[in-house]
XYZ file of C-alpha atoms in Angstrom:
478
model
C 83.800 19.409 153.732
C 85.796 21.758 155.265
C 88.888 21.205 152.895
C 86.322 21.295 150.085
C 85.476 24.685 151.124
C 89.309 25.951 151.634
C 89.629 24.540 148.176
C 86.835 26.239 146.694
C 88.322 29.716 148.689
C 91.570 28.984 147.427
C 90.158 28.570 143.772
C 88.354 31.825 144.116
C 90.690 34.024 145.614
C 93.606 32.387 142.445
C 91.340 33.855 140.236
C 90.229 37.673 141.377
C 93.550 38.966 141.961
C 94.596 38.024 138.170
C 91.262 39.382 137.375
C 91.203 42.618 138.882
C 94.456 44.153 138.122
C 93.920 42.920 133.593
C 90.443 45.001 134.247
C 92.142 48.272 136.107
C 95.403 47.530 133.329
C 92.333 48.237 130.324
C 90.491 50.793 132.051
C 93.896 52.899 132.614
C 94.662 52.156 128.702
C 91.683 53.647 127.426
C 92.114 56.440 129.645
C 95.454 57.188 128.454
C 94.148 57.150 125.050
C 91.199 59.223 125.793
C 94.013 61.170 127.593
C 96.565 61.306 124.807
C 93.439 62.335 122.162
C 92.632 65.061 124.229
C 95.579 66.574 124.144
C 96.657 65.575 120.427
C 93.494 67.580 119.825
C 94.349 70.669 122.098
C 97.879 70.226 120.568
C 96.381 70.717 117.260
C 93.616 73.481 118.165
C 96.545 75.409 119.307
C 98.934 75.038 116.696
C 96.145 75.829 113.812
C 94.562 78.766 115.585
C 98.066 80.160 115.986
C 100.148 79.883 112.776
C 99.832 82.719 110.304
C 100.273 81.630 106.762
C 100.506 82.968 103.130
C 96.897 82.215 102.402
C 95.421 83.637 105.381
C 94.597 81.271 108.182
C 94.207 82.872 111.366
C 94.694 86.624 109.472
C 91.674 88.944 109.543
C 90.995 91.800 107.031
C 93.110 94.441 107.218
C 90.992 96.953 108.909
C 91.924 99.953 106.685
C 90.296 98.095 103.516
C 87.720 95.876 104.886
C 86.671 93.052 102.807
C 85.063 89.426 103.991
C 87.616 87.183 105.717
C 88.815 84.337 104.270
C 87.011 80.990 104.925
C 88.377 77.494 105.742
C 85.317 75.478 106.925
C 85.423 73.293 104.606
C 88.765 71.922 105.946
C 88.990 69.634 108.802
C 91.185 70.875 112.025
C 93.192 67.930 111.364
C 93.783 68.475 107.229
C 94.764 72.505 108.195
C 97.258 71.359 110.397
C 98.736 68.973 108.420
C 98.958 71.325 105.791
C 100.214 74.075 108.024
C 103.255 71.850 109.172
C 104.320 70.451 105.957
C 103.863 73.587 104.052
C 105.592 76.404 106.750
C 107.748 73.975 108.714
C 108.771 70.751 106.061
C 109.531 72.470 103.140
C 112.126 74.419 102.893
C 114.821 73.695 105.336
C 118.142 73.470 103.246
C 116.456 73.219 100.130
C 115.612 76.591 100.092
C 119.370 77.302 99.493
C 118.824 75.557 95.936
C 115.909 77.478 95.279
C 116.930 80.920 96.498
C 120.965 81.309 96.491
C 122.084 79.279 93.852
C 125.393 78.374 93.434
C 126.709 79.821 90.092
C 129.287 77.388 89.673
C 127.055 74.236 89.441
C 125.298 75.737 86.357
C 125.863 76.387 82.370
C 125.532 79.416 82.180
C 126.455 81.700 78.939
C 128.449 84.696 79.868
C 127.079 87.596 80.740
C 126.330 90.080 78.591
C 127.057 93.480 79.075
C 123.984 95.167 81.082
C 122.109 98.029 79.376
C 120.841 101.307 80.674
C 117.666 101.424 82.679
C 114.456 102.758 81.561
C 114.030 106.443 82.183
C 111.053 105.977 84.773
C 113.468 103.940 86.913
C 114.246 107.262 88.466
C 111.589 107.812 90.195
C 113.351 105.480 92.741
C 115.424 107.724 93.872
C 112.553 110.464 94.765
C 110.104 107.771 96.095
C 113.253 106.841 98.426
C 114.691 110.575 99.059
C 112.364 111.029 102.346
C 115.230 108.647 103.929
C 118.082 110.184 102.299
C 119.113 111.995 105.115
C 117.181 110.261 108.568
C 118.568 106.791 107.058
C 115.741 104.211 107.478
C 115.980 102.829 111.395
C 114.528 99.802 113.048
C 111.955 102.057 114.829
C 110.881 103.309 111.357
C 110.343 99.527 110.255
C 108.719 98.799 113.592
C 106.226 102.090 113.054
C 105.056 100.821 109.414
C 103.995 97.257 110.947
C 100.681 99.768 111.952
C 100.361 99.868 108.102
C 101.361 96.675 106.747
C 99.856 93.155 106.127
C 103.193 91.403 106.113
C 106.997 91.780 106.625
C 109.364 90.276 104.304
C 113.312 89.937 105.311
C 115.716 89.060 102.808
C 119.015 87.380 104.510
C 121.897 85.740 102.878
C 119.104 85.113 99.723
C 116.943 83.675 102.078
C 113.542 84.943 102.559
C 111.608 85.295 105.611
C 108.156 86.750 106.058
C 105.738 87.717 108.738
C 102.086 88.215 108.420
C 99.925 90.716 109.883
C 96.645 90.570 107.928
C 94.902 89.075 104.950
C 95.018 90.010 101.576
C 92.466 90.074 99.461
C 92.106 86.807 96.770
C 96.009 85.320 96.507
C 97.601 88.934 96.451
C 99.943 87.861 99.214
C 100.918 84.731 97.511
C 101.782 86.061 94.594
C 103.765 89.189 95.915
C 105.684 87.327 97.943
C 106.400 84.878 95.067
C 107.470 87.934 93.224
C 110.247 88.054 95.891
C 111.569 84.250 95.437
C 111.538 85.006 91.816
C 114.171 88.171 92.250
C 116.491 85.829 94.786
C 116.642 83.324 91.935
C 117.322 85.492 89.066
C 119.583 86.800 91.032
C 120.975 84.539 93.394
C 123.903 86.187 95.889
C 122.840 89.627 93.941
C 119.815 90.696 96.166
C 121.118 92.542 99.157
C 119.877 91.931 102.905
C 116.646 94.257 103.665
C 113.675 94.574 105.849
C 110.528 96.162 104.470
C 106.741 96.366 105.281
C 104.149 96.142 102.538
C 100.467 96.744 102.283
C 98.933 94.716 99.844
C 95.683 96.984 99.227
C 95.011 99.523 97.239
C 95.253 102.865 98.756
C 98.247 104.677 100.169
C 98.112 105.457 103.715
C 101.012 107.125 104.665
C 100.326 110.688 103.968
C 103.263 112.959 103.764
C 101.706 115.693 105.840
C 100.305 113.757 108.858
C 103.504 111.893 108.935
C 106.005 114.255 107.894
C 107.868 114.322 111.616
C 108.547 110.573 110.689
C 108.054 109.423 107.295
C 107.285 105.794 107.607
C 108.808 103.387 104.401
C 105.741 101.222 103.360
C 106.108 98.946 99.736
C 102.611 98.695 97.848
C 101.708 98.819 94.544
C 100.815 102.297 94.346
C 100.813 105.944 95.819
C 100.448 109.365 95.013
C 102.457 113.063 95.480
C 100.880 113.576 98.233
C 101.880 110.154 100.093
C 105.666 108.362 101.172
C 104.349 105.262 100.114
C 106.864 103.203 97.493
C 105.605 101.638 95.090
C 106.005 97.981 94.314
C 105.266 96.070 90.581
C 101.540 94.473 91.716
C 101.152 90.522 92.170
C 99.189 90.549 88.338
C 102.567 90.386 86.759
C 102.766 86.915 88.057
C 99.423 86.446 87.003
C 95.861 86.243 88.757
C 94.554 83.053 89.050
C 91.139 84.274 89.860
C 90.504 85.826 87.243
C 92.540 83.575 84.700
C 94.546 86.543 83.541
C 97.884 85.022 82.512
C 101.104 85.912 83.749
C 102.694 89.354 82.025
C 104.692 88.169 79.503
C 102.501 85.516 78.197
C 99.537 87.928 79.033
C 101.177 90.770 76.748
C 101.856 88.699 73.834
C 98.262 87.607 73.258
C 96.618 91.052 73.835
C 99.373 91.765 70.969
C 98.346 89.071 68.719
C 94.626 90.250 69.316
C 95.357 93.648 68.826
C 96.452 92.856 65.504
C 93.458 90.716 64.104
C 92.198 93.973 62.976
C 93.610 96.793 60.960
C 93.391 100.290 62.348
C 90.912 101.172 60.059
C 88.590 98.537 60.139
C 89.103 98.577 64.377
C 85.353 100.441 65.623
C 85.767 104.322 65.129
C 84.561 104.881 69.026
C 85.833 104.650 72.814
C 85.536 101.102 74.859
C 85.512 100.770 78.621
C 84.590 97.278 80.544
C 84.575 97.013 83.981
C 83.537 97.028 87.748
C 81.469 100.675 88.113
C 80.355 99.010 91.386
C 83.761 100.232 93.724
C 82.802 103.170 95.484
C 84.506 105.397 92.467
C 82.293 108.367 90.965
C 84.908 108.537 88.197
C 83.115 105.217 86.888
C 79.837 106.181 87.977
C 79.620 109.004 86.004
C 81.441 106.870 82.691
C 78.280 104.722 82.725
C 76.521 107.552 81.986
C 78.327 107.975 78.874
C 77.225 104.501 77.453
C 76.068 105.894 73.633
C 77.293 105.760 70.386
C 75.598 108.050 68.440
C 75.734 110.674 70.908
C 79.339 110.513 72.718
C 80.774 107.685 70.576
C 81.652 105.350 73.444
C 80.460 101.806 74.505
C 80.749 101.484 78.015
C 80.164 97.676 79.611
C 79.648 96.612 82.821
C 81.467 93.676 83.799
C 79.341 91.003 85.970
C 82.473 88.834 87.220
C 79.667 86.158 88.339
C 78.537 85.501 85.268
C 81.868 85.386 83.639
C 83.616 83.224 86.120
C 80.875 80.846 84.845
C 82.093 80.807 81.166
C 85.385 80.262 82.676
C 86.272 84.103 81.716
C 86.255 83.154 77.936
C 84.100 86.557 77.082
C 86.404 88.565 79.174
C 89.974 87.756 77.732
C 91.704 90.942 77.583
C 93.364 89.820 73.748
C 89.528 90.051 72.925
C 89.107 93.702 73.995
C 91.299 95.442 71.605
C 89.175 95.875 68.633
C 88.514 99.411 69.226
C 90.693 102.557 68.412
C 90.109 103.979 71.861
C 90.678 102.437 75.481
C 89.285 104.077 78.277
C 91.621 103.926 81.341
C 89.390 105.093 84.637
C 90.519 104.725 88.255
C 88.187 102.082 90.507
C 88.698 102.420 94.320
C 91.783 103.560 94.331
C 94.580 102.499 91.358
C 93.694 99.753 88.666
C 95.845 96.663 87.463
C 93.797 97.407 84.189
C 95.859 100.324 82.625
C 99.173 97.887 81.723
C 96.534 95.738 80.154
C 94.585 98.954 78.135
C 97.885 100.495 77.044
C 99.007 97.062 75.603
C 96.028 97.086 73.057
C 97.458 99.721 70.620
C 94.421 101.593 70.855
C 94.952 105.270 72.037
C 94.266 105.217 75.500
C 92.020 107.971 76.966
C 93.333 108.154 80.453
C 90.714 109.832 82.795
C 92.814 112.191 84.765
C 94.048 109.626 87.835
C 94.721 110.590 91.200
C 97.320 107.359 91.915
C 100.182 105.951 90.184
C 101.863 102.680 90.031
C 105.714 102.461 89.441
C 105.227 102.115 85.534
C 102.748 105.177 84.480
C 104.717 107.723 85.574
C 107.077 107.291 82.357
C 103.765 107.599 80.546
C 104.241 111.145 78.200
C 100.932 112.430 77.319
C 99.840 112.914 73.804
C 102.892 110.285 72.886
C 101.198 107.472 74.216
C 98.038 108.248 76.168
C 95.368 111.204 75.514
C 94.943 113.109 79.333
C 90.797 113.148 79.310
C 89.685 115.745 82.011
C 87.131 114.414 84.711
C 84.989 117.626 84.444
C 82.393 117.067 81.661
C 83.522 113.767 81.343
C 81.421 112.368 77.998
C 81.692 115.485 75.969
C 85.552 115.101 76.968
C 85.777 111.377 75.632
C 83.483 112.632 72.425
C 86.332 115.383 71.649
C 89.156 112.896 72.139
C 86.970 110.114 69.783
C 86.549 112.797 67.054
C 90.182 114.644 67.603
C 91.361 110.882 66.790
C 89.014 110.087 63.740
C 89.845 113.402 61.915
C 93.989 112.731 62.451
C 93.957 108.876 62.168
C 97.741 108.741 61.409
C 98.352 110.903 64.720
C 95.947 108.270 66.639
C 97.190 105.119 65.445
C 100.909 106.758 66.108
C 99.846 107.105 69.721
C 98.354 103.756 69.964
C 101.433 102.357 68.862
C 103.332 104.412 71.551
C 101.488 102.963 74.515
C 101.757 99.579 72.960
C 105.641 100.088 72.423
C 106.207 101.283 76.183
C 104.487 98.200 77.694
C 106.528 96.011 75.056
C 109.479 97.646 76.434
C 108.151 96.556 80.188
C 108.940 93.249 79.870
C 109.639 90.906 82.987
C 113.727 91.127 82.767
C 112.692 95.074 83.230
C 110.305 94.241 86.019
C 112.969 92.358 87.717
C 115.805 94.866 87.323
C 112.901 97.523 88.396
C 112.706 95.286 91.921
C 116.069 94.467 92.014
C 117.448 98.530 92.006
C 114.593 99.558 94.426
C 115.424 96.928 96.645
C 119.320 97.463 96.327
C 118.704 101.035 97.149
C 116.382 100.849 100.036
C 119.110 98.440 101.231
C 121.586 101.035 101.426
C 119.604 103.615 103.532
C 119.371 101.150 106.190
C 120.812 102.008 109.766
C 120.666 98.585 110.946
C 121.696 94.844 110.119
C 118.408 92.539 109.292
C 117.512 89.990 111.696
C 115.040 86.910 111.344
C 111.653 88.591 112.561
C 110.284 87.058 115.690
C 107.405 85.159 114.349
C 108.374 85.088 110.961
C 108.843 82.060 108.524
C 110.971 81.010 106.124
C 109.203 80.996 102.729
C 110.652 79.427 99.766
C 109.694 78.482 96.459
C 108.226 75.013 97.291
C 106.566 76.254 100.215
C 104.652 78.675 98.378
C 104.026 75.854 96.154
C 102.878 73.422 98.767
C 100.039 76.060 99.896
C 98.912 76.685 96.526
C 95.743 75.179 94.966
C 95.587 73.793 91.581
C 94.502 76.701 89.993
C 97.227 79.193 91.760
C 100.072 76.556 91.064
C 99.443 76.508 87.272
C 100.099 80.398 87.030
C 102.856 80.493 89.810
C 105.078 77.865 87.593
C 104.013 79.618 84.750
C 105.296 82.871 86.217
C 108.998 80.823 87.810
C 111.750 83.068 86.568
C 115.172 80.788 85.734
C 117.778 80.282 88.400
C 120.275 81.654 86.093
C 120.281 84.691 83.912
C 122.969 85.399 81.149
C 122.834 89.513 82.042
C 123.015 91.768 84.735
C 120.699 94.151 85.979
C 120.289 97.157 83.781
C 122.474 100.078 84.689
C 120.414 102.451 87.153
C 122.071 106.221 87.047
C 120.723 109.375 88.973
């Protein structure tokens, strides 16, 4: 009995130990896991909540030009970071030598021809950049602007690097910044090294009496006399995929072709305006008071972007909108991408007297290619203009043709050399040697790419300038 027993001990105690330690083994595995999950998932939480990217996670509004923040909810944590690392840390590493500086010997390329003379209006470089002429631009100036800007961009050795600050509104940023690539692979070992700011909405901040101790170098895509800020050809020369406006070249020669479906005579004898009154701008207030033809011989539409993003913005093509001899041109919250768009009709624009200017209209030569309409008395103005231009229709359909003529001559080699020579000469006023900026990214063309949604891709490869060009830059002269 008794060596029954000290079997049956001897049994038990063979099998507890072997059992005890396999069940404190799984326990410790699944806590590990649990463990390892945990922090995967802090890891992650982290990592989203602090990258800054080109479409706008973890940027809020800029708070000079509010406007709603962009929304990512219907992403998963896990699908944002993924996206996040291969998009701004996968992408480019050496390949963004072959998409940025190309090697010029590895490519057929026919020999240059000899570069041409710049357009008159590329002067105006020179006097947006004269406020450095003498101070030179310093690092503390660039450090100054960041107060201003939504994003950095820092060209070195034809690589690009930017840093973001604040959202843009819709894919501005995406497509400015693409506008960049494009330059350092037209071209490649051309584009100098430079560090800029840029403010990607619409009015200038930098006014040149509150800052004239310290005049602070911002790009944007407009300004005024009365402000330092440099203009910058806007992201809709690339295209804007929201609005399914094509890319300028392609964009140009339909509202050409359009233009042209109609003779000048049989075009409607009256002024056209369609657009957004709804921006805060009493110059377009007070134009939709002046919807009548009989008695001020304009049509003026408003343009309800809900309903035609449901037609897929076939009503609202711009080659559509050219069957009248007059355009109206009027300013919304600040500057408009619409006036390249109205002077590319034919029609004889009626500019309402604007308060901002983009980098183009200020080679605009009134009576030659646009009719200066006063703001005071605004529909009896348009009325005069309508009338002035159906008594003289050879003198109209001259100036039509004159506005038409200078956007034709606008073409994207000119936008290019137009970014390449304000660039080159912002370059040379700097004090200081460009460094990588301390949270900045490298951005390249397949990074931008790899962000992109369908819709954004289509126009961004649509927009891709050639890694080679067979001229130089047009010749810039003081």
């Amino acid at each position: 009995m008794a060596a029954l027993f000290q079997s049956a001990s001897k049994h038990q105690s063979s099998r507890y130990p072997s059992f005890v330690p396999r069940y404190f083994v799984l326990l410790a595995f699944i806590s590990l896991i649990i463990l390892l999950i945990f922090e995967v998932d802090s890891f992650v939480g982290s990592f989203v909540s602090n990258t800054k990217t080109i479409v706008g996670h973890n940027l809020e509004p800029t708070p000079w030009h509010v406007f709603p923040a962009k929304s990512f909810d219907q992403e998963s944590k896990y699908s944002i970071a993924t996206k996040i690392i291969q998009c701004s840390y996968l992408t480019c590493g050496d390949r963004s030598i072959t998409t940025s500086n190309v090697s010029r010997e590895n490519e057929s390329i026919p020999p240059e021809k000899p570069n041409i003379n710049c357009p008159e209006v590329f002067r105006s470089i020179f006097y947006d950049l004269e406020p450095w002429a003498k101070s030179k631009i310093t690092y503390n100036h660039i450090l100054e602007a960041q107060n201003f800007a939504a994003f950095r961009v820092v060209i070195i050795g034809g690589k690009l690097f930017v840093e973001f600050y604040y959202a843009c509104v819709q894919s501005r940023a995406m497509f400015t910044i693409w506008s960049f690539l494009q330059l350092l692979r037209r071209y490649p070992g051309k584009v100098p090294d430079v560090d800029l700011m840029f403010d990607c909405m619409d009015k200038p901040t930098i006014n040149r009496t509150e800052h004239s101790s310290m005049p602070l170098p911002l790009f944007r895509y407009c300004t005024t006399p009365e402000f330092y800020d440099i203009p910058f050809p806007d992201w809709s020369f690339w295209g804007w995929s929201e609005i399914h406006i094509q890319p300028w070249d392609q964009q140009f020669r339909e509202i050409k072709r359009g233009s042209q479906s109609r003779s000048w005579a049989e075009k409607y004898p009256v002024a056209y305006w369609k657009g957004n009154p709804d921006v805060f701008s009493p110059v377009r207030a007070e134009l939709m008071q002046c919807n009548d033809t009989k008695t001020w011989s304009t049509e003026i539409l408003r343009q309800d972007w809900g309903e035609a993003a449901k037609s897929g913005f076939e009503q609202s093509k711009l080659s559509k909108q050219c069957n009248h001899r007059y355009k109206i041109y009027a300013e919304g919250y600040a500057w408009s991408v619409s006036l390249k768009y109205i002077l590319a009709c034919g029609s004889v624009p009626l500019i309402i007297t604007p308060e901002y200017q983009d980098f183009f209209s200020r080679g605009l030569i009134p009576k030659k290619n646009f009719i200066p309409i006063p703001p005071s008395d605004l529909c009896q103005s348009l009325k005069l203009a309508v009338d002035w231009g159906n008594a003289h229709p050879r003198e109209a359909e001259a100036i039509g043709r004159a506005a038409q003529d200078y956007m034709e001559s606008l073409s994207m080699d000119r936008i290019y050399d137009y970014m390449y020579h304000l660039i080159t000469e912002y370059s040379k006023l700097q004090d200081f040697t460009p460094v990588e900026p301390p949270s900045g990214l490298e951005i390249c063309v397949d990074s931008v790419l790899c962000f992109a949604d369908d819709n954004q891709r289509e126009f961004l490869e649509k927009s891709a300038s050639s890694t080679s060009t067979s001229s130089s830059p047009c010749s810039l002269h003081r």
